[in-house]
JSON list of C-alpha atoms in Angstrom, two decimals:
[
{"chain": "A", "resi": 12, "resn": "UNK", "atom": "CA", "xyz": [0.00, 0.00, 0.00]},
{"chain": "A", "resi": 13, "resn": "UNK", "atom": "CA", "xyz": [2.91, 2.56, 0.59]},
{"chain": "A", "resi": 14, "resn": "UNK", "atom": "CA", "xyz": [4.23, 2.16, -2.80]},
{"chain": "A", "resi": 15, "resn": "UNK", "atom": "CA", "xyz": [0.89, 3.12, -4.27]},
{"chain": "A", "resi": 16, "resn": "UNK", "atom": "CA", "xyz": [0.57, 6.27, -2.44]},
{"chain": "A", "resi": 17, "resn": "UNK", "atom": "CA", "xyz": [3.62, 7.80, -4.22]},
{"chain": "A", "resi": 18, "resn": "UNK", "atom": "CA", "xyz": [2.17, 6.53, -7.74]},
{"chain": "A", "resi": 19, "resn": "UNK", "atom": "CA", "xyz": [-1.14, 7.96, -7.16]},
{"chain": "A", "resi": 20, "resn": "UNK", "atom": "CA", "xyz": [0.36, 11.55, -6.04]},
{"chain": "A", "resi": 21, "resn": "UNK", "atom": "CA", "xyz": [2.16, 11.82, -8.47]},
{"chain": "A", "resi": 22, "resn": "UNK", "atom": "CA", "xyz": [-0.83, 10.87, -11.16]},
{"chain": "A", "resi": 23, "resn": "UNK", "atom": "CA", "xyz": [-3.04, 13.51, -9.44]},
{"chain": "A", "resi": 24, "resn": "UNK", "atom": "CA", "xyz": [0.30, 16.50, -9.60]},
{"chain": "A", "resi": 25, "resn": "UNK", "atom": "CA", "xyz": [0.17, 15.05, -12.95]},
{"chain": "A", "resi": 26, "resn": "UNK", "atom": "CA", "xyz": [-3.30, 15.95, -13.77]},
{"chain": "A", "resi": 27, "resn": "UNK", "atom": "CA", "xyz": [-3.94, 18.99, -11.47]},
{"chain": "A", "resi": 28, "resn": "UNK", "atom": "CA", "xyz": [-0.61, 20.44, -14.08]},
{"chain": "A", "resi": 29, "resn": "UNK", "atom": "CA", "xyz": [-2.23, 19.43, -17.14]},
{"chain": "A", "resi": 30, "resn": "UNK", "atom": "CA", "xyz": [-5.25, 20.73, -16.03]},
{"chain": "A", "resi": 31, "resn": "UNK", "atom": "CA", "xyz": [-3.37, 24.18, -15.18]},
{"chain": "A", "resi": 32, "resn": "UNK", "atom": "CA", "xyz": [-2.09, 24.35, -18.38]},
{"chain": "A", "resi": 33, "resn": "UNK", "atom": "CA", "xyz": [-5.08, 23.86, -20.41]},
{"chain": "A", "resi": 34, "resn": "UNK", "atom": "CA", "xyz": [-6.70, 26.94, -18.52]},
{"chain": "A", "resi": 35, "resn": "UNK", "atom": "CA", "xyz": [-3.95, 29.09, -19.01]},
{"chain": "A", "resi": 36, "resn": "UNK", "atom": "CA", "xyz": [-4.08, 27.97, -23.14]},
{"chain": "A", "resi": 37, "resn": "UNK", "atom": "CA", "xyz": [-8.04, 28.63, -22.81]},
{"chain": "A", "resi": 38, "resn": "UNK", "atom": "CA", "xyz": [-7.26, 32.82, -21.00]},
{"chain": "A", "resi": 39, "resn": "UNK", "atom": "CA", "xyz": [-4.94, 33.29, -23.34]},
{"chain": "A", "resi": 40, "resn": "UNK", "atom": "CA", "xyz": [-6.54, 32.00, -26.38]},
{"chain": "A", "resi": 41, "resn": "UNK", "atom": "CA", "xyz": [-9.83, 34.23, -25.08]},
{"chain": "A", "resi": 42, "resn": "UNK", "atom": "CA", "xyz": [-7.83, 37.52, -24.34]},
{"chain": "A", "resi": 43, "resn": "UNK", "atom": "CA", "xyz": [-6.47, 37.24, -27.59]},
{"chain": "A", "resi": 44, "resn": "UNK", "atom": "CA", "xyz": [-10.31, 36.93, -28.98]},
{"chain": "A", "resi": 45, "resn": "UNK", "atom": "CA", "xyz": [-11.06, 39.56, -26.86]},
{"chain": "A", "resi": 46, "resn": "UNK", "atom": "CA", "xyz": [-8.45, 41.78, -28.60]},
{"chain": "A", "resi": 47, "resn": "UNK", "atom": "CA", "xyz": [-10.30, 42.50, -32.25]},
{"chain": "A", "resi": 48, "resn": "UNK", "atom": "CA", "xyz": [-13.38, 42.97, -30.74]},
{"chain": "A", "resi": 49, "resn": "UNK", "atom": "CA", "xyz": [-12.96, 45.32, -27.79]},
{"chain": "A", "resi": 50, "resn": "UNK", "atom": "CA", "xyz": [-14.51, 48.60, -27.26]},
{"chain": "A", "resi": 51, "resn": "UNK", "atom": "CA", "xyz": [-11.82, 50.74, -28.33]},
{"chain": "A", "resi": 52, "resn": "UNK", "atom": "CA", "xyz": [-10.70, 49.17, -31.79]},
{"chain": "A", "resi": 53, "resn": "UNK", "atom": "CA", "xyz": [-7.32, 50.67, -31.48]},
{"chain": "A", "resi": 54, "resn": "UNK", "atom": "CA", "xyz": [-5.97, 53.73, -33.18]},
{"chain": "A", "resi": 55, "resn": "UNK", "atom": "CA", "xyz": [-7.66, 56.02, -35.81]},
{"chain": "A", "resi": 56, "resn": "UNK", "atom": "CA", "xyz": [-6.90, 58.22, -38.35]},
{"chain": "A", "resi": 57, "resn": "UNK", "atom": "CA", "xyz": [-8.20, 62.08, -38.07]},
{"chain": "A", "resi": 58, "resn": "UNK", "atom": "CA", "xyz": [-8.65, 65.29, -40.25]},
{"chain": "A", "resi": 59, "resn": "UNK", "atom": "CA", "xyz": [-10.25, 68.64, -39.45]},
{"chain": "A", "resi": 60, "resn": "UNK", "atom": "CA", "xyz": [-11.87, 70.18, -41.31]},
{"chain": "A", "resi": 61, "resn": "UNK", "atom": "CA", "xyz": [-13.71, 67.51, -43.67]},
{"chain": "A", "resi": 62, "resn": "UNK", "atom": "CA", "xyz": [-12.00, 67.55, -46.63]},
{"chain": "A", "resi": 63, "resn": "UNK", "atom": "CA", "xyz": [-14.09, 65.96, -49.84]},
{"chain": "A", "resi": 64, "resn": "UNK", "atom": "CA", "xyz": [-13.05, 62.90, -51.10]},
{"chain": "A", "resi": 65, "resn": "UNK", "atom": "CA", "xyz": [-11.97, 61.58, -47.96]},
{"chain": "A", "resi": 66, "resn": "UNK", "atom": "CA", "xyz": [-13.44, 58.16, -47.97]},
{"chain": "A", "resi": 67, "resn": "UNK", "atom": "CA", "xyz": [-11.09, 57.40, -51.13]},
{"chain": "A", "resi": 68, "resn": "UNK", "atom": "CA", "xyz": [-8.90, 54.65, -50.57]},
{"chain": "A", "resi": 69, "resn": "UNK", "atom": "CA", "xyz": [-6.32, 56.48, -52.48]},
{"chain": "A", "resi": 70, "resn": "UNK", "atom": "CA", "xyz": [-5.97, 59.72, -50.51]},
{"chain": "A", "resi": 71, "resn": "UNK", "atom": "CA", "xyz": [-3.08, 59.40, -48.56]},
{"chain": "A", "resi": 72, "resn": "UNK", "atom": "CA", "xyz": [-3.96, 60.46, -44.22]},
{"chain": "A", "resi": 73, "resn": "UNK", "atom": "CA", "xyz": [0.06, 59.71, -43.93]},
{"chain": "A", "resi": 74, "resn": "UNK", "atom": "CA", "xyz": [-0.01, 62.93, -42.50]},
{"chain": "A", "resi": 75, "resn": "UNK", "atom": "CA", "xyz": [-3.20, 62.77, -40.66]},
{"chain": "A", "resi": 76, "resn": "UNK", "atom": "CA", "xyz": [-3.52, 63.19, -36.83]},
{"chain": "A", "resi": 77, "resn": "UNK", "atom": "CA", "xyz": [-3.78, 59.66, -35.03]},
{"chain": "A", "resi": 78, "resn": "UNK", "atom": "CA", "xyz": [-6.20, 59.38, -32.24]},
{"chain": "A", "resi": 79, "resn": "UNK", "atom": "CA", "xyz": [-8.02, 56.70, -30.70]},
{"chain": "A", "resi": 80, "resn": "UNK", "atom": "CA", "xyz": [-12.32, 56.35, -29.59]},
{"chain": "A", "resi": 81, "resn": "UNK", "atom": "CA", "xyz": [-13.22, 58.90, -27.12]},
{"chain": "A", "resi": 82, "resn": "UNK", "atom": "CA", "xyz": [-11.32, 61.52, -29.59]},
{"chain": "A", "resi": 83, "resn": "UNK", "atom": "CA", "xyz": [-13.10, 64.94, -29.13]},
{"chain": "A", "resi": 84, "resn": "UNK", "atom": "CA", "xyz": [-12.44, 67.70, -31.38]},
{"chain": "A", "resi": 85, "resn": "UNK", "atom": "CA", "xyz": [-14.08, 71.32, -30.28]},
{"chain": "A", "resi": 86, "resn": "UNK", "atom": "CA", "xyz": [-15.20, 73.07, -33.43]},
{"chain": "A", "resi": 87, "resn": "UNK", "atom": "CA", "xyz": [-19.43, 73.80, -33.39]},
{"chain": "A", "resi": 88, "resn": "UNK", "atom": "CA", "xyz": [-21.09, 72.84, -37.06]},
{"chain": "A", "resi": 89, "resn": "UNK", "atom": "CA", "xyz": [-17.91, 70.82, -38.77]},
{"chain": "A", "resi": 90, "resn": "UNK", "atom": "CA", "xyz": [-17.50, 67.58, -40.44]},
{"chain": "A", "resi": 91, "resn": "UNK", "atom": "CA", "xyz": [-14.75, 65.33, -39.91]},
{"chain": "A", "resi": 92, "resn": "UNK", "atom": "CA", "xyz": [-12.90, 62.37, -41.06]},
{"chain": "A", "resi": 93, "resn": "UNK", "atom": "CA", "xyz": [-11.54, 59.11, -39.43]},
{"chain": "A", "resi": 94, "resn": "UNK", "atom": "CA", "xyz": [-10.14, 56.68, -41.55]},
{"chain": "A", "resi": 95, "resn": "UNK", "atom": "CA", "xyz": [-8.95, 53.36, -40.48]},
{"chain": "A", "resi": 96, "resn": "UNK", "atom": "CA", "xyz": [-7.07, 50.12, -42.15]},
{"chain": "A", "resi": 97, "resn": "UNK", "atom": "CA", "xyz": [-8.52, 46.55, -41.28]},
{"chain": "A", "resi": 98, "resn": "UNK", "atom": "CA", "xyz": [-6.41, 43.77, -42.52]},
{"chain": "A", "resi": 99, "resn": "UNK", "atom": "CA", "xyz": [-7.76, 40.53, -42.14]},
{"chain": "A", "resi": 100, "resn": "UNK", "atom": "CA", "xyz": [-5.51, 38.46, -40.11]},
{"chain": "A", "resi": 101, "resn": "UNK", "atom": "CA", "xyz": [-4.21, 34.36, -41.18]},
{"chain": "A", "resi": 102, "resn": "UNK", "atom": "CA", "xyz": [-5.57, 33.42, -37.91]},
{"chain": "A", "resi": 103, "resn": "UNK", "atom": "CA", "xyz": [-6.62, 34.75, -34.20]},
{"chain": "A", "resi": 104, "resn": "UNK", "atom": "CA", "xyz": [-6.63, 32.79, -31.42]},
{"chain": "A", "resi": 105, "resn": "UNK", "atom": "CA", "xyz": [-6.27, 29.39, -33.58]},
{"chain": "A", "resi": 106, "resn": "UNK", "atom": "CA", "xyz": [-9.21, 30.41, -35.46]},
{"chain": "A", "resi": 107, "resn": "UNK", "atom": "CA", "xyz": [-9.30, 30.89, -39.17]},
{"chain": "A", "resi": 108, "resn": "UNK", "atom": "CA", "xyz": [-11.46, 34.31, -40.30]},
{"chain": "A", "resi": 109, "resn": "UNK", "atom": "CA", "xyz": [-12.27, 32.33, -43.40]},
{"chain": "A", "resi": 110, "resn": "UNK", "atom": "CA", "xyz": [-16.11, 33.53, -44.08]},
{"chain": "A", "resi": 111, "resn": "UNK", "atom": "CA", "xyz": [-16.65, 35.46, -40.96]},
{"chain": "A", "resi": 112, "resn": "UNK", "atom": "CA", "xyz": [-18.70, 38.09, -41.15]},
{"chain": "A", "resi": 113, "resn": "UNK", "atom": "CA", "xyz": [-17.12, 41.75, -39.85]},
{"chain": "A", "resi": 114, "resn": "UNK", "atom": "CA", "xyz": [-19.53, 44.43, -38.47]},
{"chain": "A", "resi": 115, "resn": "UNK", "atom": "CA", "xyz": [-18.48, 48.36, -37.36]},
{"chain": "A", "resi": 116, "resn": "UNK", "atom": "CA", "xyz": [-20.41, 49.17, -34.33]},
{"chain": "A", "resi": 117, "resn": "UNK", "atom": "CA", "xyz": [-19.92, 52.98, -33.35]},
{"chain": "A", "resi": 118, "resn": "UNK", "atom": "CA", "xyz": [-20.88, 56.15, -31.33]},
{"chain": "A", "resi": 119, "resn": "UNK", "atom": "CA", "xyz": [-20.26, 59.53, -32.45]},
{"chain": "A", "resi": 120, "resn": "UNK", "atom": "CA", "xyz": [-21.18, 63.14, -31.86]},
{"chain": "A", "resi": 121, "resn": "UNK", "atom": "CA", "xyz": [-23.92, 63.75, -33.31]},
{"chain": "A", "resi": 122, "resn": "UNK", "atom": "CA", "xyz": [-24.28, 62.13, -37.05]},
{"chain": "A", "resi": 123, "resn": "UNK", "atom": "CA", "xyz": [-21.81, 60.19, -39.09]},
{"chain": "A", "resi": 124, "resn": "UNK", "atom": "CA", "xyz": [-21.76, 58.37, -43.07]},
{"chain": "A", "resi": 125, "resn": "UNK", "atom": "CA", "xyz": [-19.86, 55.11, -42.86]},
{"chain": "A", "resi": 126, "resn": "UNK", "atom": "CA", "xyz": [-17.94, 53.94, -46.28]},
{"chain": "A", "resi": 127, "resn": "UNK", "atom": "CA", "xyz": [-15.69, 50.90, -46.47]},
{"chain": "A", "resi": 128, "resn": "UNK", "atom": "CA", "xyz": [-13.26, 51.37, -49.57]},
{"chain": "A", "resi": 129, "resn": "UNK", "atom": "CA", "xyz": [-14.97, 54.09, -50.91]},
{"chain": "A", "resi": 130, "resn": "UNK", "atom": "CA", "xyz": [-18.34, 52.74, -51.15]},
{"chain": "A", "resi": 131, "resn": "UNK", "atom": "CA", "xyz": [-21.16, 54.04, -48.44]},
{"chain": "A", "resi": 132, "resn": "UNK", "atom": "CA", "xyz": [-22.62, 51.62, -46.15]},
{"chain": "A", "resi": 133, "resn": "UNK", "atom": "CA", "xyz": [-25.31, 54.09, -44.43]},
{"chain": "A", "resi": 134, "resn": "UNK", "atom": "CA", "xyz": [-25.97, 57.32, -42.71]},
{"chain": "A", "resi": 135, "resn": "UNK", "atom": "CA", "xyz": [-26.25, 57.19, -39.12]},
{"chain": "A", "resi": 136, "resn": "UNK", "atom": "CA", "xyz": [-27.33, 59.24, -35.59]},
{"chain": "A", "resi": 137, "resn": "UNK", "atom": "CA", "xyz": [-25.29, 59.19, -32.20]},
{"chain": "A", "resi": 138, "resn": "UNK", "atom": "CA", "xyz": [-24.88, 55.58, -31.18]},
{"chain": "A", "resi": 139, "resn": "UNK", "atom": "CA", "xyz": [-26.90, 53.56, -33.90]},
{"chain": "A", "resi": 140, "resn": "UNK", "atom": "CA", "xyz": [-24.41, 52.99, -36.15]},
{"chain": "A", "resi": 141, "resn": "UNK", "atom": "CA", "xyz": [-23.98, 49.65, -37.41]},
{"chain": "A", "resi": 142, "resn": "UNK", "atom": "CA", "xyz": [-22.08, 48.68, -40.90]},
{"chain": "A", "resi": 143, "resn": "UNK", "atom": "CA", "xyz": [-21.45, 45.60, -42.20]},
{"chain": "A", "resi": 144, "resn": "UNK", "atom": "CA", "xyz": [-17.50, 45.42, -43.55]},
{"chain": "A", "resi": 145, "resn": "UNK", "atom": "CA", "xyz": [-17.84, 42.48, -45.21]},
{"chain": "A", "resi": 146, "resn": "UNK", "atom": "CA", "xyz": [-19.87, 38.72, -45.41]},
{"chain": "A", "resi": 147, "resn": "UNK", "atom": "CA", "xyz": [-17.21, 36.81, -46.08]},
{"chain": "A", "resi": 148, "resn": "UNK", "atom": "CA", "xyz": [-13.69, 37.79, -44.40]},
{"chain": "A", "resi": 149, "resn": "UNK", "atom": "CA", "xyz": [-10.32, 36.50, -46.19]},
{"chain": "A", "resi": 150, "resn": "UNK", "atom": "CA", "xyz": [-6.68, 36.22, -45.20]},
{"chain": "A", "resi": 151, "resn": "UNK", "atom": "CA", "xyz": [-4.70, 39.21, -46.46]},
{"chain": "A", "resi": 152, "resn": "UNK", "atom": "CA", "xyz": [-8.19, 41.16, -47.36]},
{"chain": "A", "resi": 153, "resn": "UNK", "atom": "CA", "xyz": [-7.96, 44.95, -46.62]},
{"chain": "A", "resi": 154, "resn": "UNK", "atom": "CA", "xyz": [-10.80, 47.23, -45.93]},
{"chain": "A", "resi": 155, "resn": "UNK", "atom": "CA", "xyz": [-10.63, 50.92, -45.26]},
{"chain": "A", "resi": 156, "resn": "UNK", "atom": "CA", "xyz": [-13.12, 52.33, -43.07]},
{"chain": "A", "resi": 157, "resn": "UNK", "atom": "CA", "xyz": [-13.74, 56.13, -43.42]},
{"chain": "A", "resi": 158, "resn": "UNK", "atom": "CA", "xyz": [-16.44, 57.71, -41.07]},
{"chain": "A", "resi": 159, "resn": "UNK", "atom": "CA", "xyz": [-17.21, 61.46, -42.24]},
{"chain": "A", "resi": 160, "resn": "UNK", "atom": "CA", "xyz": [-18.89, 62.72, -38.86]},
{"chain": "A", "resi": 161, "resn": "UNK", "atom": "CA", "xyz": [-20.97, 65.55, -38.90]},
{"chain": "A", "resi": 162, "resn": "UNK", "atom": "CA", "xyz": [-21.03, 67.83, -35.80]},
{"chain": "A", "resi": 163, "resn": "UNK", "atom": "CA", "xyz": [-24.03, 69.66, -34.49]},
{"chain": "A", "resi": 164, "resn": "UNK", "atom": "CA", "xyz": [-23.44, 72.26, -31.73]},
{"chain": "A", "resi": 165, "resn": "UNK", "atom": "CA", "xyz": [-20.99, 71.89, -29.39]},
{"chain": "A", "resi": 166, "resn": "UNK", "atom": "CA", "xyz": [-17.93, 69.56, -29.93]},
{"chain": "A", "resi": 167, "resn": "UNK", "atom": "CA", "xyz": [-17.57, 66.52, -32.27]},
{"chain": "A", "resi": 168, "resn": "UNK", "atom": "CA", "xyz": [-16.41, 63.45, -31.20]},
{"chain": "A", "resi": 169, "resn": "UNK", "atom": "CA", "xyz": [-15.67, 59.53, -31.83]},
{"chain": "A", "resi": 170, "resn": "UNK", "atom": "CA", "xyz": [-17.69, 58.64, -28.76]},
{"chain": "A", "resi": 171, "resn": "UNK", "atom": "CA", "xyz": [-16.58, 54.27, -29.02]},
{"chain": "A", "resi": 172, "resn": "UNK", "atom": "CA", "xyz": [-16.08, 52.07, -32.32]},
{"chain": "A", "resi": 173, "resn": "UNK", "atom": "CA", "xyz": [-15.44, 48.51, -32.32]},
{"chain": "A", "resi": 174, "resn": "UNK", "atom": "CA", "xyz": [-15.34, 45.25, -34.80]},
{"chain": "A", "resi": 175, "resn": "UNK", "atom": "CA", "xyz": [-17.22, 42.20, -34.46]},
{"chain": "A", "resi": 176, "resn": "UNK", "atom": "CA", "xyz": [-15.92, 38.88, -35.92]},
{"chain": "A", "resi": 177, "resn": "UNK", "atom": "CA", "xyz": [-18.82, 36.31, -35.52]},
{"chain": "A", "resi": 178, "resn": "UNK", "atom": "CA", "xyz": [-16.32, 33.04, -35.91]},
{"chain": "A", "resi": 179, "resn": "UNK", "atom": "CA", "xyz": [-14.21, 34.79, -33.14]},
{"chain": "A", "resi": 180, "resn": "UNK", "atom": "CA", "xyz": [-17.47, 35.69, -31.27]},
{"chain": "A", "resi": 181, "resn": "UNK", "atom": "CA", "xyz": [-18.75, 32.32, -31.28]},
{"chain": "A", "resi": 182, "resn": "UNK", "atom": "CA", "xyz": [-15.29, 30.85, -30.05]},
{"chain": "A", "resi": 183, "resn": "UNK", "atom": "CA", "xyz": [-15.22, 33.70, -27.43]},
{"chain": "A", "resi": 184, "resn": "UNK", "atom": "CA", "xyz": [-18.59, 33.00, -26.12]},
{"chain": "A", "resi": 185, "resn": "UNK", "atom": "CA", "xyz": [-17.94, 28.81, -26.08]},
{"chain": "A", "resi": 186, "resn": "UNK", "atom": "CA", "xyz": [-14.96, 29.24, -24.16]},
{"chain": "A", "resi": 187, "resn": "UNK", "atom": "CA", "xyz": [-16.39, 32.02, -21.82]},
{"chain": "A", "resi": 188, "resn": "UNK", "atom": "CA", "xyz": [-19.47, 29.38, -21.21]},
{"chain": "A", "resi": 189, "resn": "UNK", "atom": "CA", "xyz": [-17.13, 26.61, -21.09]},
{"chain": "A", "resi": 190, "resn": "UNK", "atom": "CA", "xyz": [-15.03, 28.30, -17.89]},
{"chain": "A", "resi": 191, "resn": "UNK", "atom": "CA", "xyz": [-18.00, 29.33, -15.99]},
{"chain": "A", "resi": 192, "resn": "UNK", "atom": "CA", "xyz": [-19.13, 25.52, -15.48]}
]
């Protein structure tokens, strides 16, 4: 019997370490999820005044200010641009964007026309703005997102803006469901 005990410790440091591991793998793989799709979808491009033609995917905003949701500008009765490169990534998290479908939720102050290279995908008020980027995500496809915001009284602002990737969202929302078991 005393030559068992050591065996079956060992087993069960064995498994409790495995068992440590794979959660680890699982937070990591769902912070990495959480990444692409968090509230503040990283780093935009800016210009003020509104100059025409600036959803074109061939104007160059090399030069343009970079600023990031929450970006206020104080200048009553003015348009705006923000401009912003998505590149569709091999993989995320282990998970292929092959197909997955890539919608732009945002917030602004007070109105804003969303185009994705160059082509309008709807006119919008305050925090109902909701564009599809595309059905049917690649590896190595580019989109530019251009948001001409109109300002009302006051100041103008990019109030939040963030991308959803359903394949990623599904993954996200298994494993999330999966840990609180």
């Amino acid at each position: 019997m005393s030559r068992r005990l050591p065996a079956v410790m060992v087993v069960l440091l064995v498994c409790i370490a495995a068992a440590a591991q794979a959660q680890t793998v699982t937070n990591e793989t769902i912070a990495r999820l959480a990444e692409i799709t968090r509230p503040d979808s990283g780093e935009w491009r800016f210009q003020h005044p509104a100059q025409p033609g600036g959803q074109d995917p061939a104007l160059d905003d090399s030069k343009w200010t970079r600023v990031r949701p929450e970006h206020l500008w104080n200048f009553p009765n003015t348009e705006a641009w923000y401009r912003r490169l998505i590149v569709v990534p091999q993989t995320l998290g282990g998970v292929s964007p092959v197909g997955s479908k890539i919608v732009l939720r945002c917030a602004v102050d007070d109105d804003v026309e969303i185009y994705v290279n160059g082509q309008s995908r709807g006119k919008f008020h305050w925090d109902q703005c909701e564009a599809t980027i595309t059905d049917n995500a690649r590896p190595g496809d580019k989109y530019l997102v251009a948001l001409r915001v109109i300002n009302g009284p006051v100041h103008g602002r990019l109030i939040s803006a963030s991308f959803t990737w359903d394949k990623y969202d599904a993954v996200r929302e298994a494993a999330a469901a999966h840990l609180t078991r």
